[in-house]
PDB file of C-alpha atoms in Angstrom:
ATOM      1  CA  MET A   1     -46.949  59.131 232.458  1.00  0.00           C
ATOM      2  CA  PRO A   2     -49.333  62.089 232.750  1.00  0.00           C
ATOM      3  CA  LEU A   3     -46.554  64.704 232.424  1.00  0.00           C
ATOM      4  CA  HIS A   4     -45.829  65.884 228.884  1.00  0.00           C
ATOM      5  CA  VAL A   5     -42.659  67.795 228.047  1.00  0.00           C
ATOM      6  CA  PRO A   6     -43.064  69.802 224.836  1.00  0.00           C
ATOM      7  CA  PRO A   7     -40.321  69.328 222.248  1.00  0.00           C
ATOM      8  CA  ALA A   8     -37.751  72.101 222.185  1.00  0.00           C
ATOM      9  CA  PRO A   9     -36.911  73.735 218.871  1.00  0.00           C
ATOM     10  CA  ALA A  10     -34.103  71.705 217.252  1.00  0.00           C
ATOM     11  CA  PRO A  11     -31.867  74.797 216.834  1.00  0.00           C
ATOM     12  CA  ALA A  12     -32.152  75.524 220.594  1.00  0.00           C
ATOM     13  CA  LEU A  13     -31.014  71.985 221.413  1.00  0.00           C
ATOM     14  CA  ARG A  14     -28.149  72.250 218.899  1.00  0.00           C
ATOM     15  CA  THR A  15     -26.864  75.425 220.579  1.00  0.00           C
ATOM     16  CA  VAL A  16     -26.804  73.666 223.967  1.00  0.00           C
ATOM     17  CA  LEU A  17     -25.018  70.632 222.523  1.00  0.00           C
ATOM     18  CA  THR A  18     -22.472  72.934 220.874  1.00  0.00           C
ATOM     19  CA  ALA A  19     -21.883  74.766 224.177  1.00  0.00           C
ATOM     20  CA  LEU A  20     -21.480  71.469 226.054  1.00  0.00           C
ATOM     21  CA  GLY A  21     -18.909  70.417 223.458  1.00  0.00           C
ATOM     22  CA  SER A  22     -16.956  73.648 223.890  1.00  0.00           C
ATOM     23  CA  PRO A  23     -14.284  73.390 226.600  1.00  0.00           C
ATOM     24  CA  THR A  24     -14.195  77.192 226.759  1.00  0.00           C
ATOM     25  CA  ALA A  25     -17.952  77.559 227.342  1.00  0.00           C
ATOM     26  CA  VAL A  26     -17.931  74.919 230.089  1.00  0.00           C
ATOM     27  CA  ARG A  27     -14.697  76.143 231.705  1.00  0.00           C
ATOM     28  CA  GLU A  28     -15.880  79.771 231.826  1.00  0.00           C
ATOM     29  CA  ALA A  29     -19.361  78.933 233.133  1.00  0.00           C
ATOM     30  CA  PRO A  30     -20.077  79.818 236.791  1.00  0.00           C
ATOM     31  CA  THR A  31     -20.943  76.172 237.412  1.00  0.00           C
ATOM     32  CA  PRO A  32     -18.347  74.262 239.438  1.00  0.00           C
ATOM     33  CA  ALA A  33     -20.531  71.143 239.376  1.00  0.00           C
ATOM     34  CA  LEU A  34     -20.545  71.118 235.575  1.00  0.00           C
ATOM     35  CA  ARG A  35     -16.814  71.854 235.281  1.00  0.00           C
ATOM     36  CA  THR A  36     -15.891  68.995 237.635  1.00  0.00           C
ATOM     37  CA  ALA A  37     -18.502  66.482 236.460  1.00  0.00           C
ATOM     38  CA  GLN A  38     -17.216  63.074 235.488  1.00  0.00           C
ATOM     39  CA  GLY A  39     -18.583  61.484 232.339  1.00  0.00           C
ATOM     40  CA  PRO A  40     -20.676  62.866 229.531  1.00  0.00           C
ATOM     41  CA  ALA A  41     -23.085  65.741 230.154  1.00  0.00           C
ATOM     42  CA  THR A  42     -26.424  65.505 228.378  1.00  0.00           C
ATOM     43  CA  PRO A  43     -29.230  68.051 228.072  1.00  0.00           C
ATOM     44  CA  GLU A  44     -32.605  66.691 229.186  1.00  0.00           C
ATOM     45  CA  LEU A  45     -36.125  67.844 229.996  1.00  0.00           C
ATOM     46  CA  PRO A  46     -36.350  70.961 227.847  1.00  0.00           C
ATOM     47  CA  LEU A  47     -38.877  73.355 229.342  1.00  0.00           C
ATOM     48  CA  PRO A  48     -40.138  76.554 227.746  1.00  0.00           C
ATOM     49  CA  VAL A  49     -39.503  79.524 230.040  1.00  0.00           C
ATOM     50  CA  HIS A  50     -42.283  82.090 230.130  1.00  0.00           C
ATOM     51  CA  VAL A  51     -42.153  85.373 232.021  1.00  0.00           C
ATOM     52  CA  LEU A  52     -45.196  86.799 233.740  1.00  0.00           C
ATOM     53  CA  ASP A  53     -44.868  90.464 232.829  1.00  0.00           C
ATOM     54  CA  ARG A  54     -48.163  91.697 234.157  1.00  0.00           C
ATOM     55  CA  ILE A  55     -50.976  90.576 236.427  1.00  0.00           C
ATOM     56  CA  THR A  56     -54.220  92.487 236.073  1.00  0.00           C
ATOM     57  CA  PRO A  57     -56.791  92.963 238.871  1.00  0.00           C
ATOM     58  CA  GLU A  58     -59.000  90.486 236.992  1.00  0.00           C
ATOM     59  CA  GLY A  59     -56.213  87.914 237.303  1.00  0.00           C
ATOM     60  CA  VAL A  60     -55.585  87.734 233.550  1.00  0.00           C
ATOM     61  CA  SER A  61     -51.882  87.576 232.986  1.00  0.00           C
ATOM     62  CA  ALA A  62     -49.648  88.532 230.107  1.00  0.00           C
ATOM     63  CA  THR A  63     -46.786  86.125 229.515  1.00  0.00           C
ATOM     64  CA  ARG A  64     -44.055  85.901 226.934  1.00  0.00           C
ATOM     65  CA  LEU A  65     -41.645  83.149 225.970  1.00  0.00           C
ATOM     66  CA  THR A  66     -38.070  84.089 226.829  1.00  0.00           C
ATOM     67  CA  GLY A  67     -36.258  80.847 226.095  1.00  0.00           C
ATOM     68  CA  TRP A  68     -35.883  77.138 226.720  1.00  0.00           C
ATOM     69  CA  ARG A  69     -34.154  75.636 229.747  1.00  0.00           C
ATOM     70  CA  PHE A  70     -32.469  72.229 229.645  1.00  0.00           C
ATOM     71  CA  LEU A  71     -31.369  70.323 232.746  1.00  0.00           C
ATOM     72  CA  ILE A  72     -27.797  69.090 232.250  1.00  0.00           C
ATOM     73  CA  ARG A  73     -27.413  65.565 233.555  1.00  0.00           C
ATOM     74  CA  CYS A  74     -24.150  63.845 234.414  1.00  0.00           C
ATOM     75  CA  GLY A  75     -24.678  60.297 235.556  1.00  0.00           C
ATOM     76  CA  ASP A  76     -27.750  60.002 237.752  1.00  0.00           C
ATOM     77  CA  ARG A  77     -28.266  63.661 238.640  1.00  0.00           C
ATOM     78  CA  ALA A  78     -28.734  67.086 237.126  1.00  0.00           C
ATOM     79  CA  VAL A  79     -25.666  69.207 237.864  1.00  0.00           C
ATOM     80  CA  ALA A  80     -26.596  72.397 236.023  1.00  0.00           C
ATOM     81  CA  ALA A  81     -28.997  73.928 233.539  1.00  0.00           C
ATOM     82  CA  ALA A  82     -28.520  75.546 230.149  1.00  0.00           C
ATOM     83  CA  GLU A  83     -30.632  78.446 228.987  1.00  0.00           C
ATOM     84  CA  THR A  84     -31.285  79.421 225.380  1.00  0.00           C
ATOM     85  CA  MET A  85     -32.865  82.590 224.046  1.00  0.00           C
ATOM     86  CA  LEU A  86     -34.507  83.683 220.829  1.00  0.00           C
ATOM     87  CA  THR A  87     -32.555  86.300 218.900  1.00  0.00           C
ATOM     88  CA  PRO A  88     -33.306  87.984 215.544  1.00  0.00           C
ATOM     89  CA  ASP A  89     -31.037  85.315 213.998  1.00  0.00           C
ATOM     90  CA  GLY A  90     -32.785  82.380 215.690  1.00  0.00           C
ATOM     91  CA  TRP A  91     -32.098  80.372 218.834  1.00  0.00           C
ATOM     92  CA  ALA A  92     -28.828  81.019 220.665  1.00  0.00           C
ATOM     93  CA  PHE A  93     -27.172  79.528 223.724  1.00  0.00           C
ATOM     94  CA  SER A  94     -27.378  82.021 226.607  1.00  0.00           C
ATOM     95  CA  HIS A  95     -25.603  80.527 229.630  1.00  0.00           C
ATOM     96  CA  PHE A  96     -25.058  77.613 232.010  1.00  0.00           C
ATOM     97  CA  PHE A  97     -26.021  77.989 235.658  1.00  0.00           C
ATOM     98  CA  GLU A  98     -26.536  75.986 238.822  1.00  0.00           C
ATOM     99  CA  GLY A  99     -28.178  76.598 242.170  1.00  0.00           C
ATOM    100  CA  PRO A 100     -31.260  75.608 244.167  1.00  0.00           C
ATOM    101  CA  TYR A 101     -33.683  75.771 241.238  1.00  0.00           C
ATOM    102  CA  ILE A 102     -32.027  72.739 239.595  1.00  0.00           C
ATOM    103  CA  ALA A 103     -32.936  70.288 242.379  1.00  0.00           C
ATOM    104  CA  SER A 104     -36.220  72.093 242.990  1.00  0.00           C
ATOM    105  CA  THR A 105     -37.215  71.712 239.323  1.00  0.00           C
ATOM    106  CA  GLU A 106     -36.400  68.000 239.403  1.00  0.00           C
ATOM    107  CA  ARG A 107     -38.446  67.573 242.588  1.00  0.00           C
ATOM    108  CA  ALA A 108     -41.445  69.436 241.141  1.00  0.00           C
ATOM    109  CA  LEU A 109     -41.304  67.380 237.927  1.00  0.00           C
ATOM    110  CA  ARG A 110     -41.239  64.108 239.921  1.00  0.00           C
ATOM    111  CA  GLN A 111     -44.184  65.392 241.970  1.00  0.00           C
ATOM    112  CA  ALA A 112     -46.104  66.281 238.781  1.00  0.00           C
ATOM    113  CA  GLU A 113     -45.539  62.801 237.348  1.00  0.00           C
ATOM    114  CA  THR A 114     -47.615  61.330 240.189  1.00  0.00           C
ATOM    115  CA  MET A 115     -50.701  63.445 239.439  1.00  0.00           C
ATOM    116  CA  GLN A 116     -53.734  61.773 237.916  1.00  0.00           C
ATOM    117  CA  GLN A 117     -54.479  64.469 235.341  1.00  0.00           C
ATOM    118  CA  PRO A 118     -52.090  64.898 232.401  1.00  0.00           C
ATOM    119  CA  TYR A 119     -50.276  68.226 232.169  1.00  0.00           C
ATOM    120  CA  GLN A 120     -47.771  69.909 229.886  1.00  0.00           C
ATOM    121  CA  ALA A 121     -44.694  71.102 231.808  1.00  0.00           C
ATOM    122  CA  ARG A 122     -43.433  74.681 231.438  1.00  0.00           C
ATOM    123  CA  LEU A 123     -41.611  77.175 233.637  1.00  0.00           C
ATOM    124  CA  LEU A 124     -43.144  80.489 234.626  1.00  0.00           C
ATOM    125  CA  SER A 125     -40.957  83.242 236.046  1.00  0.00           C
ATOM    126  CA  VAL A 126     -42.424  86.095 238.099  1.00  0.00           C
ATOM    127  CA  PRO A 127     -39.532  88.592 238.158  1.00  0.00           C
ATOM    128  CA  GLY A 128     -41.363  91.107 240.337  1.00  0.00           C
ATOM    129  CA  LEU A 129     -41.403  88.560 243.167  1.00  0.00           C
ATOM    130  CA  TYR A 130     -38.126  86.744 242.380  1.00  0.00           C
ATOM    131  CA  MET A 131     -40.241  83.636 241.920  1.00  0.00           C
ATOM    132  CA  LEU A 132     -40.003  80.659 239.578  1.00  0.00           C
ATOM    133  CA  THR A 133     -42.788  78.102 239.212  1.00  0.00           C
ATOM    134  CA  LEU A 134     -43.359  74.869 237.371  1.00  0.00           C
ATOM    135  CA  TRP A 135     -46.388  75.714 235.236  1.00  0.00           C
ATOM    136  CA  LEU A 136     -48.563  72.659 234.618  1.00  0.00           C
ATOM    137  CA  HIS A 137     -50.680  73.520 231.604  1.00  0.00           C
ATOM    138  CA  GLY A 138     -53.876  71.490 231.139  1.00  0.00           C
ATOM    139  CA  ASP A 139     -53.732  71.395 227.317  1.00  0.00           C
ATOM    140  CA  CYS A 140     -51.036  68.811 226.590  1.00  0.00           C
ATOM    141  CA  ALA A 141     -51.346  69.315 222.817  1.00  0.00           C
ATOM    142  CA  ALA A 142     -50.736  73.082 223.010  1.00  0.00           C
ATOM    143  CA  ASP A 143     -47.641  74.699 221.569  1.00  0.00           C
ATOM    144  CA  GLY A 144     -45.363  75.043 224.608  1.00  0.00           C
ATOM    145  CA  ALA A 145     -44.060  78.361 223.304  1.00  0.00           C
ATOM    146  CA  GLU A 146     -47.459  80.066 223.319  1.00  0.00           C
ATOM    147  CA  GLY A 147     -50.375  80.805 225.595  1.00  0.00           C
ATOM    148  CA  HIS A 148     -50.987  82.139 229.043  1.00  0.00           C
ATOM    149  CA  PRO A 149     -51.955  80.421 232.303  1.00  0.00           C
ATOM    150  CA  ALA A 150     -55.532  79.159 232.316  1.00  0.00           C
ATOM    151  CA  ALA A 151     -57.509  79.414 235.558  1.00  0.00           C
ATOM    152  CA  THR A 152     -57.418  75.619 235.986  1.00  0.00           C
ATOM    153  CA  ASP A 153     -53.687  75.235 235.291  1.00  0.00           C
ATOM    154  CA  LEU A 154     -51.437  74.518 238.248  1.00  0.00           C
ATOM    155  CA  LEU A 155     -48.435  76.530 239.407  1.00  0.00           C
ATOM    156  CA  VAL A 156     -45.904  74.816 241.658  1.00  0.00           C
ATOM    157  CA  PRO A 157     -43.592  77.406 243.275  1.00  0.00           C
ATOM    158  CA  LEU A 158     -39.986  76.242 243.227  1.00  0.00           C
ATOM    159  CA  ALA A 159     -37.722  76.594 246.255  1.00  0.00           C
ATOM    160  CA  PRO A 160     -36.699  79.116 247.312  1.00  0.00           C
ATOM    161  CA  ALA A 161     -40.173  80.626 247.096  1.00  0.00           C
ATOM    162  CA  PRO A 162     -41.091  84.115 248.337  1.00  0.00           C
ATOM    163  CA  PRO A 163     -42.017  84.366 252.024  1.00  0.00           C
ATOM    164  CA  GLY A 164     -45.565  83.210 252.681  1.00  0.00           C
ATOM    165  CA  ILE A 165     -45.801  81.073 249.518  1.00  0.00           C
ATOM    166  CA  ALA A 166     -45.198  77.375 250.100  1.00  0.00           C
ATOM    167  CA  ALA A 167     -42.682  75.794 247.738  1.00  0.00           C
ATOM    168  CA  HIS A 168     -43.701  72.554 246.025  1.00  0.00           C
ATOM    169  CA  ARG A 169     -47.375  73.012 246.843  1.00  0.00           C
ATOM    170  CA  PRO A 170     -49.511  73.021 243.672  1.00  0.00           C
ATOM    171  CA  HIS A 171     -51.851  75.995 243.397  1.00  0.00           C
ATOM    172  CA  ARG A 172     -54.564  76.552 240.805  1.00  0.00           C
ATOM    173  CA  VAL A 173     -53.797  79.672 238.801  1.00  0.00           C
ATOM    174  CA  ALA A 174     -57.173  81.116 239.840  1.00  0.00           C
ATOM    175  CA  GLU A 175     -56.123  80.814 243.501  1.00  0.00           C
ATOM    176  CA  LEU A 176     -52.499  81.945 243.256  1.00  0.00           C
ATOM    177  CA  LEU A 177     -52.795  84.884 240.827  1.00  0.00           C
ATOM    178  CA  PRO A 178     -54.809  87.060 243.261  1.00  0.00           C
ATOM    179  CA  VAL A 179     -52.090  86.524 245.895  1.00  0.00           C
ATOM    180  CA  LEU A 180     -49.394  87.411 243.369  1.00  0.00           C
ATOM    181  CA  THR A 181     -51.396  90.430 242.199  1.00  0.00           C
ATOM    182  CA  HIS A 182     -51.557  91.784 245.742  1.00  0.00           C
ATOM    183  CA  ARG A 183     -47.844  91.209 246.343  1.00  0.00           C
ATOM    184  CA  ALA A 184     -46.690  92.563 242.980  1.00  0.00           C
ATOM    185  CA  THR A 185     -48.761  95.740 243.183  1.00  0.00           C
ATOM    186  CA  PRO A 186     -46.612  98.589 244.481  1.00  0.00           C
ATOM    187  CA  VAL A 187     -48.018 100.383 247.507  1.00  0.00           C
ATOM    188  CA  PRO A 188     -48.481 104.130 246.820  1.00  0.00           C
ATOM    189  CA  LEU A 189     -46.289 106.420 248.870  1.00  0.00           C
ATOM    190  CA  LEU A 190     -47.924 108.703 251.416  1.00  0.00           C
ATOM    191  CA  GLY A 191     -48.977 111.949 249.790  1.00  0.00           C
ATOM    192  CA  SER A 192     -48.726 110.566 246.247  1.00  0.00           C
ATOM    193  CA  PRO A 193     -51.805 110.427 244.001  1.00  0.00           C
ATOM    194  CA  ALA A 194     -53.483 107.051 243.997  1.00  0.00           C
TER     195      ALA A 194
END
């Protein structure tokens, strides 16, 4: 299988397992599918979540790790996701959630498994565009918690993608970053200094 999923920090996984074992955490989560799921719920496919804070005109991006996301599987399908975050005291459970990105992430991962070149799977969030992508990093041995997108890495926008950007179509970082740069750059107001 050419797709590599980096190992999540053990404390991050423990916080998710603890939350899944807590009836209060599950009952209070805004996830009807998780609350009504039959059978055991297991966290799978941990993916580091990076945020793209800045895109420069040269296309070089600044990213930072914000947490790890686990798909929560009940039976044969993912019904929710669990997010963890790094705090001054270590890894902590953040929240459960559901929605279109769950199925979209699964679809993008299945798509990535069919590629000939091996990749390391990560998630890359672009908050300025309300966009989430599966980031396929070319260095499978890299620490999943570090680094920034290389020009030859692939980004697969997850559905729903911003208008004009096709979901589930792999784009080389070198091709997609200029588009994102243009869209994320605020247009100056008339009469304001450029």
